[in-house]
Coordinates of C-alpha atoms in Angstrom, one line a residue:
X27 CA 15.8 32.0 -84.2
X28 CA 13.2 33.8 -86.0
X29 CA 12.0 34.7 -89.1
X30 CA 12.2 38.0 -90.1
X31 CA 9.8 40.4 -92.0
X32 CA 10.3 42.3 -95.0
X33 CA 8.9 44.4 -97.5
X34 CA 10.9 43.6 -100.2
X35 CA 8.8 42.1 -103.1
X36 CA 11.0 39.7 -104.7
X37 CA 13.0 37.1 -103.2
X38 CA 13.6 33.1 -103.2
X39 CA 11.2 31.2 -100.3
X40 CA 12.3 28.8 -97.6
X41 CA 9.6 29.2 -95.4
X42 CA 10.5 26.1 -93.0
X43 CA 13.9 27.9 -92.4
X44 CA 15.1 24.3 -95.0
X45 CA 18.5 25.9 -97.0
X46 CA 17.8 26.0 -100.8
X47 CA 19.6 22.8 -101.6
X48 CA 21.3 25.0 -104.8
X49 CA 23.3 27.5 -102.3
X50 CA 23.3 26.1 -99.2
X51 CA 24.3 23.2 -96.8
X52 CA 21.8 22.1 -93.6
X53 CA 21.8 24.1 -90.8
X54 CA 22.0 23.5 -87.0
X55 CA 24.8 20.6 -87.0
X56 CA 27.6 22.7 -88.9
X57 CA 29.8 25.3 -87.0
X58 CA 33.1 27.2 -87.4
X59 CA 34.9 27.7 -84.3
X60 CA 35.9 31.7 -83.7
X61 CA 35.8 34.3 -86.0
X62 CA 39.6 35.6 -85.7
X63 CA 38.4 39.0 -87.1
X64 CA 39.2 40.9 -83.8
X65 CA 42.8 41.0 -84.6
X66 CA 41.8 43.2 -87.9
X67 CA 43.7 46.7 -88.2
X68 CA 40.7 49.3 -88.2
X69 CA 41.3 51.3 -91.7
X70 CA 38.8 54.0 -91.0
X71 CA 36.4 55.7 -93.5
X72 CA 32.6 55.4 -93.7
X73 CA 30.4 53.3 -95.8
X74 CA 26.7 54.4 -97.0
X75 CA 24.0 51.6 -97.9
X76 CA 20.4 52.0 -99.0
X77 CA 17.9 49.9 -97.5
X78 CA 13.9 49.9 -98.6
X79 CA 12.3 49.7 -95.4
X80 CA 12.3 52.5 -92.6
X81 CA 13.9 51.8 -88.8
X82 CA 11.0 52.1 -86.5
X83 CA 12.2 50.0 -83.2
X84 CA 15.5 49.3 -81.3
X85 CA 13.8 46.0 -80.5
X86 CA 13.6 43.6 -83.6
X87 CA 12.6 40.9 -81.7
X88 CA 9.1 42.4 -80.4
X89 CA 6.0 41.8 -82.6
X90 CA 6.1 45.4 -83.8
X91 CA 9.7 45.7 -84.1
X92 CA 10.0 42.3 -86.2
X93 CA 10.7 44.1 -89.5
X94 CA 14.3 43.5 -91.3
X95 CA 15.9 47.0 -91.5
X96 CA 15.6 46.9 -87.7
X97 CA 17.1 43.4 -87.3
X98 CA 20.0 44.7 -89.5
X99 CA 20.6 47.2 -86.9
X100 CA 20.5 44.8 -84.2
X101 CA 22.8 42.6 -85.9
X102 CA 25.1 45.9 -85.8
X103 CA 25.1 46.7 -82.4
X104 CA 24.5 43.6 -80.3
X105 CA 26.8 41.0 -79.3
X106 CA 26.3 37.3 -79.5
X107 CA 27.4 34.0 -79.2
X108 CA 27.3 33.3 -83.2
X109 CA 25.9 34.1 -86.1
X110 CA 25.2 32.5 -90.1
X111 CA 27.5 33.3 -92.9
X112 CA 26.4 33.4 -96.4
X113 CA 27.1 29.4 -97.0
X114 CA 24.2 29.4 -94.2
X115 CA 26.6 28.0 -91.9
X116 CA 26.6 28.3 -88.2
X117 CA 29.8 30.3 -87.1
X118 CA 30.7 30.8 -83.2
X119 CA 32.0 34.0 -81.9
X120 CA 34.0 32.7 -78.9
X121 CA 35.7 35.8 -78.1
X122 CA 32.2 36.9 -77.2
X123 CA 31.0 33.8 -75.1
X124 CA 30.9 29.9 -75.7
X125 CA 28.1 27.3 -75.3
X126 CA 28.4 23.8 -75.3
X127 CA 26.1 20.8 -75.0
X128 CA 26.8 19.5 -72.1
X129 CA 24.6 16.6 -72.3
X130 CA 22.2 14.8 -74.7
X131 CA 20.0 12.6 -72.2
X132 CA 18.7 15.3 -71.0
X133 CA 19.7 17.6 -73.3
X134 CA 21.5 20.4 -71.2
X135 CA 23.6 23.5 -72.9
X136 CA 25.7 25.7 -71.3
X137 CA 26.1 29.4 -72.2
X138 CA 28.9 31.3 -70.8
X139 CA 29.9 35.5 -71.4
X140 CA 33.7 35.8 -71.7
X141 CA 35.2 38.5 -68.8
X142 CA 35.4 41.6 -70.8
X143 CA 32.1 41.7 -72.6
X144 CA 30.2 44.6 -71.8
X145 CA 27.4 47.3 -73.0
X146 CA 28.1 50.6 -74.3
X147 CA 27.4 52.1 -70.9
X148 CA 30.1 50.2 -69.4
X149 CA 27.7 47.7 -67.3
X150 CA 28.7 44.1 -68.2
X151 CA 26.8 41.5 -70.4
X152 CA 26.2 39.1 -67.9
X153 CA 23.9 35.9 -66.7
X154 CA 20.8 38.9 -65.9
X155 CA 20.9 39.5 -69.8
X156 CA 21.0 35.8 -70.8
X157 CA 18.2 35.1 -68.0
X158 CA 16.2 38.1 -69.1
X159 CA 16.1 37.1 -73.2
X160 CA 15.7 33.4 -72.1
X161 CA 12.4 34.2 -70.0
X162 CA 11.2 36.3 -73.5
X163 CA 11.9 33.5 -75.8
X164 CA 10.7 30.5 -73.8
X165 CA 7.6 32.1 -73.2
X166 CA 7.6 30.7 -69.6
X167 CA 5.9 32.8 -67.9
X168 CA 2.8 33.2 -69.9
X169 CA -0.6 31.2 -69.0
X170 CA -3.1 33.1 -71.2
X171 CA -6.1 31.9 -72.8
X172 CA -7.3 33.7 -76.0
X173 CA -10.6 33.4 -78.1
X174 CA -11.1 33.0 -81.8
X175 CA -10.3 36.4 -82.3
X176 CA -6.9 36.4 -80.6
X177 CA -8.0 38.5 -77.1
X178 CA -7.1 37.0 -73.8
X179 CA -9.8 35.5 -72.0
X180 CA -7.9 33.9 -69.0
X181 CA -4.3 34.6 -67.6
X182 CA -1.7 36.9 -68.8
X183 CA 0.7 37.3 -72.0
X184 CA 3.7 39.3 -71.2
X185 CA 6.2 39.5 -74.0
X186 CA 5.2 39.9 -77.6
X187 CA 8.0 37.8 -78.8
X188 CA 8.2 37.7 -82.3
X189 CA 9.4 34.3 -83.0
X190 CA 8.8 30.7 -81.5
X191 CA 8.7 29.6 -78.0
X192 CA 8.0 26.1 -78.5
X193 CA 11.9 25.1 -78.1
X194 CA 13.1 27.2 -75.1
X195 CA 9.8 26.6 -73.8
X196 CA 11.0 22.8 -73.4
X197 CA 13.6 24.2 -70.6
X198 CA 13.3 24.4 -67.0
X199 CA 14.1 27.6 -65.1
X200 CA 18.3 28.0 -66.1
X201 CA 20.8 27.6 -63.2
X202 CA 22.8 30.8 -63.1
X203 CA 27.0 30.4 -62.5
X204 CA 30.4 31.3 -63.3
X205 CA 30.0 34.3 -60.7
X206 CA 27.0 36.1 -62.8
X207 CA 28.3 35.1 -66.6
X208 CA 26.7 31.9 -67.8
X209 CA 23.1 29.7 -67.6
X210 CA 22.4 26.5 -68.0
X211 CA 19.6 25.1 -69.7
X212 CA 18.1 22.0 -69.2
X213 CA 15.3 20.6 -72.0
X214 CA 12.6 18.1 -71.2
X215 CA 12.6 16.9 -74.8
X216 CA 15.5 16.9 -77.7
X217 CA 15.2 19.9 -79.6
X218 CA 16.1 20.0 -83.3
X219 CA 17.5 23.4 -83.1
X220 CA 19.5 23.7 -79.7
X221 CA 22.4 25.0 -81.5
X222 CA 20.4 27.9 -82.9
X223 CA 17.9 28.5 -80.2
X224 CA 19.7 31.7 -78.5
X225 CA 21.8 34.2 -78.7
X226 CA 22.7 34.5 -82.0
X227 CA 23.3 38.0 -84.0
X228 CA 21.4 37.2 -86.8
X229 CA 18.3 37.0 -83.7
X230 CA 19.6 40.2 -81.8
X231 CA 22.2 38.5 -80.1
X232 CA 22.1 38.5 -76.4
X233 CA 18.6 40.7 -76.4
X234 CA 18.1 44.0 -74.6
X235 CA 20.0 45.1 -71.6
X236 CA 18.7 43.6 -68.5
X237 CA 19.9 46.5 -66.0
X238 CA 17.6 48.9 -68.1
X239 CA 14.7 47.0 -68.2
X240 CA 15.0 47.0 -64.6
X241 CA 15.1 50.7 -64.4
X242 CA 12.5 51.0 -66.5
X243 CA 10.1 49.2 -64.8
X244 CA 10.6 50.5 -61.4
X245 CA 12.9 47.5 -59.7
X246 CA 15.8 48.5 -57.5
X247 CA 18.7 46.8 -59.8
X248 CA 19.1 44.3 -62.3
X249 CA 19.9 41.8 -59.4
X250 CA 16.3 42.5 -58.5
X251 CA 15.3 41.6 -62.1
X252 CA 17.4 38.5 -61.7
X253 CA 15.7 38.0 -58.5
X254 CA 12.1 38.3 -60.0
X255 CA 12.7 35.8 -62.7
X256 CA 14.2 33.0 -60.7
X257 CA 11.2 33.3 -58.1
X258 CA 8.6 32.6 -61.6
X259 CA 6.9 29.7 -61.5
X260 CA 5.7 28.0 -65.4
X261 CA 2.7 29.9 -66.2
X262 CA -0.2 27.6 -67.0
X263 CA -3.0 28.6 -68.8
X264 CA -5.4 25.5 -67.3
X265 CA -4.7 27.3 -63.6
X266 CA -3.7 30.9 -64.6
X267 CA -1.8 32.8 -61.6
X268 CA -2.7 36.2 -60.7
X269 CA -1.2 39.3 -62.9
X270 CA 2.9 39.5 -61.7
X271 CA 2.8 43.1 -61.6
X272 CA 6.5 43.8 -61.4
X273 CA 6.8 41.1 -64.2
X274 CA 4.3 43.2 -66.4
X275 CA 5.7 46.7 -65.9
X276 CA 9.0 44.5 -67.6
X277 CA 7.2 43.4 -70.2
X278 CA 5.3 46.2 -71.1
X279 CA 8.4 48.2 -71.2
X280 CA 10.1 45.5 -73.6
X281 CA 7.2 45.5 -76.0
X282 CA 6.8 49.2 -76.8
X283 CA 9.4 51.1 -74.8
X284 CA 12.0 50.7 -77.6
X285 CA 9.9 51.6 -80.1
X286 CA 11.0 55.0 -82.2
X287 CA 11.7 56.5 -85.0
X288 CA 14.0 59.1 -84.3
X289 CA 17.0 58.8 -81.8
X290 CA 16.0 59.1 -78.0
X291 CA 17.3 61.7 -75.9
X292 CA 17.9 58.6 -73.1
X293 CA 20.9 56.7 -74.7
X294 CA 20.1 53.6 -72.0
X295 CA 17.3 53.2 -74.7
X296 CA 20.0 52.5 -77.8
X297 CA 23.3 50.5 -75.7
X298 CA 25.2 48.8 -78.0
X299 CA 27.3 45.3 -77.0
X300 CA 28.2 45.0 -80.9
X301 CA 30.7 46.6 -82.8
X302 CA 28.9 49.6 -83.9
X303 CA 26.4 52.3 -81.5
X304 CA 23.7 54.5 -83.3
X305 CA 24.5 58.0 -83.5
X306 CA 21.9 59.7 -85.2
X307 CA 18.5 59.2 -86.9
X308 CA 16.7 61.2 -89.3
X309 CA 13.0 59.9 -89.3
X310 CA 12.2 57.8 -92.2
X311 CA 15.5 59.0 -93.9
X312 CA 18.6 57.4 -92.6
X313 CA 20.4 56.2 -89.9
X314 CA 24.0 56.6 -89.0
X315 CA 26.0 54.1 -86.6
X316 CA 29.6 54.9 -85.6
X317 CA 32.1 52.4 -84.3
X318 CA 31.6 51.4 -80.4
X319 CA 35.2 52.2 -79.3
X320 CA 34.5 49.9 -75.7
X321 CA 34.1 46.8 -78.4
X322 CA 36.7 44.4 -78.1
X323 CA 35.2 41.3 -78.0
X324 CA 34.1 39.8 -81.3
X325 CA 34.5 41.1 -85.1
X326 CA 36.3 44.4 -85.1
X327 CA 35.0 46.6 -88.6
X328 CA 37.2 48.3 -90.6
X329 CA 35.3 51.6 -91.2
X330 CA 34.3 53.9 -88.6
X331 CA 31.3 54.8 -89.7
X332 CA 27.7 53.5 -91.5
X333 CA 25.3 55.7 -92.8
X334 CA 21.8 53.2 -94.1
X335 CA 19.1 55.8 -95.9
X336 CA 15.7 54.7 -96.3
X337 CA 15.1 54.4 -100.2
X338 CA 12.1 52.7 -101.3
X339 CA 12.0 53.0 -105.4
X340 CA 14.6 50.9 -107.3
X341 CA 15.2 53.8 -109.4
X342 CA 16.4 56.2 -106.9
X343 CA 18.2 53.7 -105.2
X344 CA 20.3 52.9 -108.4
X345 CA 20.7 56.9 -109.0
X346 CA 21.8 56.8 -105.7
X347 CA 24.6 54.6 -106.1
X348 CA 25.7 56.2 -109.6
X349 CA 25.9 59.6 -107.9
X350 CA 28.0 58.2 -105.2
X351 CA 25.3 58.8 -102.7
X352 CA 25.6 55.5 -101.2
X353 CA 28.1 52.5 -101.9
X354 CA 25.9 49.6 -101.3
X355 CA 22.1 48.9 -102.6
X356 CA 19.5 46.4 -102.3
X357 CA 16.9 47.4 -104.6
X358 CA 13.4 45.9 -105.6
X359 CA 14.8 42.9 -108.4
X360 CA 14.0 43.8 -112.1
X361 CA 15.3 43.2 -115.7
X362 CA 15.1 46.9 -116.0
X363 CA 17.0 47.6 -112.6
X364 CA 19.8 45.1 -113.3
X365 CA 20.3 46.4 -116.9
X366 CA 21.1 49.9 -115.3
X367 CA 23.2 48.9 -113.0
X368 CA 25.3 46.3 -115.1
X369 CA 25.7 49.5 -117.2
X370 CA 27.3 51.8 -114.5
X371 CA 31.1 51.5 -114.7
X372 CA 32.6 50.3 -110.8
X373 CA 30.0 48.5 -109.8
X374 CA 29.5 45.1 -109.1
X375 CA 26.0 43.3 -109.6
X376 CA 24.9 40.3 -107.5
X377 CA 21.5 38.3 -108.4
X378 CA 21.0 35.5 -106.9
X379 CA 18.2 33.7 -104.6
X380 CA 17.0 35.2 -101.7
X381 CA 15.6 33.1 -98.9
X382 CA 12.5 35.0 -98.7
X383 CA 9.0 35.0 -100.5
X384 CA 6.0 37.1 -101.0
X385 CA 2.4 36.2 -100.0
X386 CA -0.9 37.5 -99.1
X387 CA -2.5 36.3 -95.4
X388 CA -6.2 36.4 -94.6
X389 CA -7.4 36.9 -91.3
X390 CA -9.8 34.3 -89.6
X391 CA -12.1 37.2 -88.4
X392 CA -13.7 39.5 -89.9
X393 CA -15.4 39.2 -93.3
X394 CA -12.9 36.2 -93.4
X395 CA -14.6 34.2 -90.9
X396 CA -16.4 32.8 -93.3
X397 CA -14.9 29.6 -95.0
X398 CA -16.3 30.1 -98.6
X399 CA -15.2 34.1 -98.1
X400 CA -11.9 33.4 -98.2
X401 CA -11.9 30.4 -100.5
X402 CA -13.5 33.2 -102.9
X403 CA -11.2 35.6 -102.1
X404 CA -8.1 33.0 -103.0
X405 CA -9.7 32.0 -106.3
X406 CA -9.5 35.7 -107.3
X407 CA -6.0 36.3 -106.2
X408 CA -3.9 36.3 -109.9
X409 CA -0.5 35.1 -108.9
X410 CA 0.3 34.2 -112.4
X411 CA -0.5 37.8 -113.5
X412 CA 1.5 39.0 -110.2
X413 CA 4.4 36.7 -111.0
X414 CA 4.2 37.8 -114.9
X415 CA 4.6 41.5 -113.8
X416 CA 7.1 41.7 -111.0
X417 CA 9.6 38.2 -111.3
X418 CA 9.5 37.1 -115.1
X419 CA 11.1 40.2 -116.4
X420 CA 13.8 39.0 -114.1
X421 CA 13.2 35.5 -113.8
X422 CA 12.2 33.8 -117.5
X423 CA 11.1 30.6 -116.0
X424 CA 9.5 32.0 -112.9
X425 CA 6.0 30.8 -111.5
X426 CA 3.7 31.3 -108.6
X427 CA 5.2 29.2 -105.9
X428 CA 3.2 26.3 -104.5
X429 CA 4.1 25.6 -100.9
X430 CA 4.0 27.8 -97.9
X431 CA 7.0 25.8 -96.8
X432 CA 9.3 24.6 -99.7
X433 CA 10.7 26.1 -102.6
X434 CA 11.4 24.3 -106.1
X435 CA 15.0 23.4 -105.8
X436 CA 14.1 21.4 -102.6
X437 CA 13.1 17.6 -103.0
X438 CA 10.2 17.9 -100.8
X439 CA 8.4 20.6 -103.1
X440 CA 7.5 18.6 -105.7
X441 CA 5.4 16.0 -103.7
X442 CA 3.9 18.6 -101.4
X443 CA 2.7 20.9 -103.8
X444 CA 0.9 18.2 -105.5
X445 CA -1.0 17.2 -102.3
X446 CA -1.4 20.2 -100.6
X447 CA -4.3 21.7 -103.1
X448 CA -2.1 24.5 -104.4
X449 CA -3.2 22.9 -108.2
X450 CA -6.9 25.4 -107.5
X451 CA -4.8 28.4 -107.3
X452 CA -2.9 28.2 -110.5
X453 CA -4.9 31.2 -112.1
X454 CA -7.6 33.3 -110.9
X455 CA -11.0 31.8 -111.1
X456 CA -13.7 34.8 -111.2
X457 CA -16.5 32.4 -111.9
X458 CA -15.6 30.0 -109.0
X459 CA -15.7 32.9 -106.8
X460 CA -18.9 34.4 -108.1
X461 CA -20.3 31.2 -107.2
X462 CA -19.1 31.1 -103.3
X463 CA -20.1 34.5 -103.1
X464 CA -23.8 33.9 -104.1
X465 CA -24.4 37.6 -104.8
X466 CA -22.2 38.7 -101.7
X467 CA -20.1 41.7 -102.0
X468 CA -17.9 41.8 -99.2
X469 CA -15.4 44.5 -98.2
X470 CA -11.9 43.7 -97.6
X471 CA -9.3 45.9 -96.6
X472 CA -5.8 45.4 -97.6
X473 CA -2.7 46.4 -96.0
X474 CA 0.8 46.6 -97.4
X475 CA 3.4 48.6 -98.0
X476 CA 2.4 51.7 -100.1
X477 CA 5.8 52.9 -100.5
X478 CA 7.2 49.6 -102.0
X479 CA 6.3 49.6 -105.8
X480 CA 6.4 46.1 -106.4
X481 CA 3.9 45.7 -103.6
X482 CA 2.0 48.3 -104.7
X483 CA 1.6 46.4 -107.8
X484 CA 0.5 42.8 -106.2
X485 CA -2.2 45.3 -104.9
X486 CA -3.4 47.0 -108.0
X487 CA -3.5 43.4 -109.5
X488 CA -5.3 41.7 -106.8
X489 CA -7.6 45.0 -106.4
X490 CA -8.5 44.6 -110.0
X491 CA -9.1 41.0 -110.3
X492 CA -11.2 40.9 -107.2
X493 CA -13.6 43.4 -107.7
X494 CA -14.7 41.7 -111.1
X495 CA -15.9 38.9 -108.5
X496 CA -18.3 41.0 -106.4
X497 CA -15.5 41.9 -103.7
X498 CA -15.2 45.7 -102.4
X499 CA -11.8 46.4 -102.1
X500 CA -10.2 49.0 -99.7
X501 CA -6.8 50.3 -99.9
X502 CA -5.1 50.1 -96.6
X503 CA -1.8 50.8 -97.3
X504 CA 0.4 52.3 -95.1
X505 CA 4.1 53.7 -94.8
X506 CA 7.6 52.2 -95.2
X507 CA 7.9 52.7 -91.4
X508 CA 4.5 51.7 -90.1
X509 CA 3.5 48.6 -92.0
X510 CA 5.6 46.1 -90.0
X511 CA 4.0 47.4 -86.5
X512 CA 0.2 47.3 -87.8
X513 CA 0.8 43.5 -88.5
X514 CA -2.2 41.7 -86.7
X515 CA -3.6 44.6 -85.2
X516 CA -7.2 44.5 -86.5
X517 CA -7.2 47.0 -88.4
X518 CA -7.4 45.2 -92.2
X519 CA -8.7 42.1 -93.5
X520 CA -5.8 40.7 -95.9
X521 CA -2.0 41.5 -95.9
X522 CA 0.7 41.3 -98.4
X523 CA 4.3 40.9 -97.0
X524 CA 7.0 39.0 -97.3
X525 CA 8.9 36.3 -94.6
X526 CA 12.2 36.2 -94.9
X527 CA 14.5 33.3 -93.4
X528 CA 17.8 32.6 -91.3
X529 CA 18.1 29.6 -93.7
X530 CA 19.3 27.1 -90.7
X531 CA 16.4 25.2 -88.3
X532 CA 12.8 24.5 -88.5
X533 CA 11.5 26.6 -86.1
X534 CA 10.2 29.1 -88.5
X535 CA 7.1 26.8 -88.9
X536 CA 5.9 27.3 -85.5
X537 CA 6.5 31.0 -85.1
X538 CA 4.3 31.7 -87.9
X539 CA 1.5 28.8 -88.2
X540 CA 1.1 27.7 -84.5
X541 CA -1.6 28.7 -82.5
X542 CA -1.0 32.1 -80.9
X543 CA 2.4 32.3 -81.9
X544 CA 4.1 35.6 -82.0
X545 CA 4.4 35.8 -85.5
X546 CA 0.5 34.0 -86.4
X547 CA -1.0 37.6 -87.3
X548 CA -3.9 36.2 -89.1
X549 CA -5.1 33.5 -86.3
X550 CA -4.5 30.6 -88.0
X551 CA -5.4 27.7 -85.5
X552 CA -5.3 24.0 -86.5
X553 CA -5.3 21.7 -83.6
X554 CA -3.3 19.0 -86.0
X555 CA -1.2 21.4 -87.2
X556 CA -0.1 22.3 -84.0
X557 CA 0.6 18.6 -82.8
X558 CA 2.7 18.0 -85.9
X559 CA 4.5 21.1 -85.1
X560 CA 5.3 19.8 -81.6
X561 CA 6.5 16.8 -83.0
X562 CA 8.5 18.8 -85.7
X563 CA 10.9 20.8 -83.4
X564 CA 11.8 17.5 -81.6
X565 CA 12.7 15.7 -84.8
X566 CA 16.6 15.9 -85.7
X567 CA 16.3 13.7 -88.9
X568 CA 15.8 15.9 -91.8
X569 CA 13.8 13.1 -94.1
X570 CA 11.3 13.0 -91.1
X571 CA 11.2 16.9 -90.7
X572 CA 10.0 17.1 -94.4
X573 CA 7.6 14.2 -93.9
X574 CA 6.1 16.3 -91.2
X575 CA 6.3 20.0 -92.8
X576 CA 4.6 18.6 -95.9
X577 CA 1.4 17.2 -93.8
X578 CA 1.4 20.8 -92.4
X579 CA 1.8 22.3 -95.8
X580 CA -1.7 20.6 -96.3
X581 CA -3.4 21.5 -93.3
X582 CA -2.6 25.4 -93.9
X583 CA -4.1 25.1 -98.0
X584 CA -6.8 23.2 -96.6
X585 CA -8.0 26.2 -94.1
X586 CA -7.6 28.6 -96.8
X587 CA -5.0 30.5 -95.3
X588 CA -4.3 32.6 -98.0
X589 CA -1.6 32.4 -100.4
X590 CA 2.3 31.9 -101.4
X591 CA 2.7 34.6 -104.5
X592 CA 6.2 33.8 -105.9
X593 CA 9.7 32.5 -104.6
X594 CA 12.2 35.3 -104.6
X595 CA 15.3 36.7 -106.2
X596 CA 17.7 38.6 -104.1
X597 CA 19.6 41.9 -105.7
X598 CA 22.6 43.7 -104.5
X599 CA 25.2 45.9 -106.0
X600 CA 27.9 48.3 -105.0
X601 CA 30.3 50.5 -105.9
X602 CA 33.5 47.9 -105.9
X603 CA 36.0 51.0 -107.4
X604 CA 35.7 52.6 -103.9
X605 CA 35.0 49.7 -101.4
X606 CA 35.4 45.9 -100.8
X607 CA 34.5 43.1 -98.6
X608 CA 30.6 43.0 -99.7
X609 CA 29.6 39.5 -100.3
X610 CA 26.0 38.4 -101.3
X611 CA 24.1 36.7 -98.3
X612 CA 20.4 34.8 -99.2
X613 CA 19.0 35.0 -95.8
X614 CA 17.4 37.9 -93.7
X615 CA 20.7 39.5 -92.8
X616 CA 21.9 40.6 -96.4
X617 CA 24.8 42.3 -97.4
X618 CA 25.1 42.9 -93.7
X619 CA 26.4 39.3 -92.8
X620 CA 30.1 40.7 -92.9
X621 CA 29.7 44.3 -92.0
X622 CA 33.0 43.9 -90.0
X623 CA 35.0 42.8 -93.3
X624 CA 33.8 46.2 -95.5
X625 CA 36.7 48.1 -96.4
X626 CA 37.4 51.3 -98.1
X627 CA 39.4 51.2 -100.7

């Protein structure tokens, strides 16, 4: 399971995907069998939702497509083996398929898709789809080495997967069975997140259709793709193989072929295996989904249509809700926004912790290749002023977040914050930064979502403070549907954005912080930290996990990675006179987690 990117500027943090003790149980081991939702009667009607970000890709698992709104669309249009509910418990969808631990030593897990599960074009969801998803998420074929700039120097990196490959990377080539409906994974070591490693709705379900990738790559059919995958040997960066042209064609299309801001004329690019299928898109404005009539293998939605409007500014979302243009909103939280919402008759408002956090990351290349320049820039970031402007009006006791991995509600937070060096960056230190710069005036381009008011505020405060120390700041802000794809592309020096967590498991740590990981956009690389992360993913004891993450936290701070800004607060509001079934969810899925329960009164 992967972390998702968000442009929301307020929320709560749990970078290590460790649940907030105030509102969650620990993930992984907890599960509920079956949803029972497929028997619900379809009531009909339509619901409209406002979201901050604009849609940009039908592949939310890719490095460029891993933005919160893309993930929410995938959640509504993909089938999967489980989802995470708003208590952060794993709920299995046994109407779609089953997964079972066959053995503990070695760890063996079998996934089986039920007969009848199919894509919206009539093709079966089968082992070919599972096998392709496994290949992507395991990094099995990759044998690339990169330089300090992140450029490949030898071998091949095939799939630009946004998540962490360490866990599934412990598995051998899967065994296909049950007449092509199952795969069995055998791990070389225990894996802490085995139950959420693969095929969950919060993580894109079963992924993209293998028969479509086969066609787009020029292969004869899906079986040819299965044969191609089964014929692969594990990639070895020390002995890279000649590039596999057929696999490269599959990967190239997987990486970018599903990126779009408009509805493709080719329907195979947006097939559904879930309750809804996309019906129309107005670029940068809205996306409309309608009921997938062929979906009978999981939670059945009560409404026929959901339209999501992309509205960045909180006042505009509030106005849209008040005027009846939308039924549900999740705007930028602020005291003023909450007050406005509470003054609207018939509106229910939820203000609670969110598993997300805002941060500024510094590249390890270009102007920030110099440790002194990175440290100097960290010293000028006015974290307290950012918290005072953006968070305190909503949460009076808000303070800057002092860990990249824990939040204050967690027992491990205090000890980690006390030892990781965060105390050096409580307030902006202009004089300390000037001393490190020794008269230099480095130019720094900062990328952020310019359509997000809170991100714009954070940028303005950082710019003002940094220029006092001699930095020359260049505004690299991009639009709501463009900033996510720009992450890691080398066009900026620092970036302000947010990570939002599924709330279960520990795989989010290596996803973001391990050398060359899919979501490691700034080039952080620390062998000692990598070793600790390798140990973390095979450690099942929660207390030992905390100890390992505390050590990793210090390595990150010692390398002048950048700074966490604040723990986030979530805000949802909906027209409770018109609709029902909306329930707050602190993780990356937000209110969409139970969209099949939404009803029009």
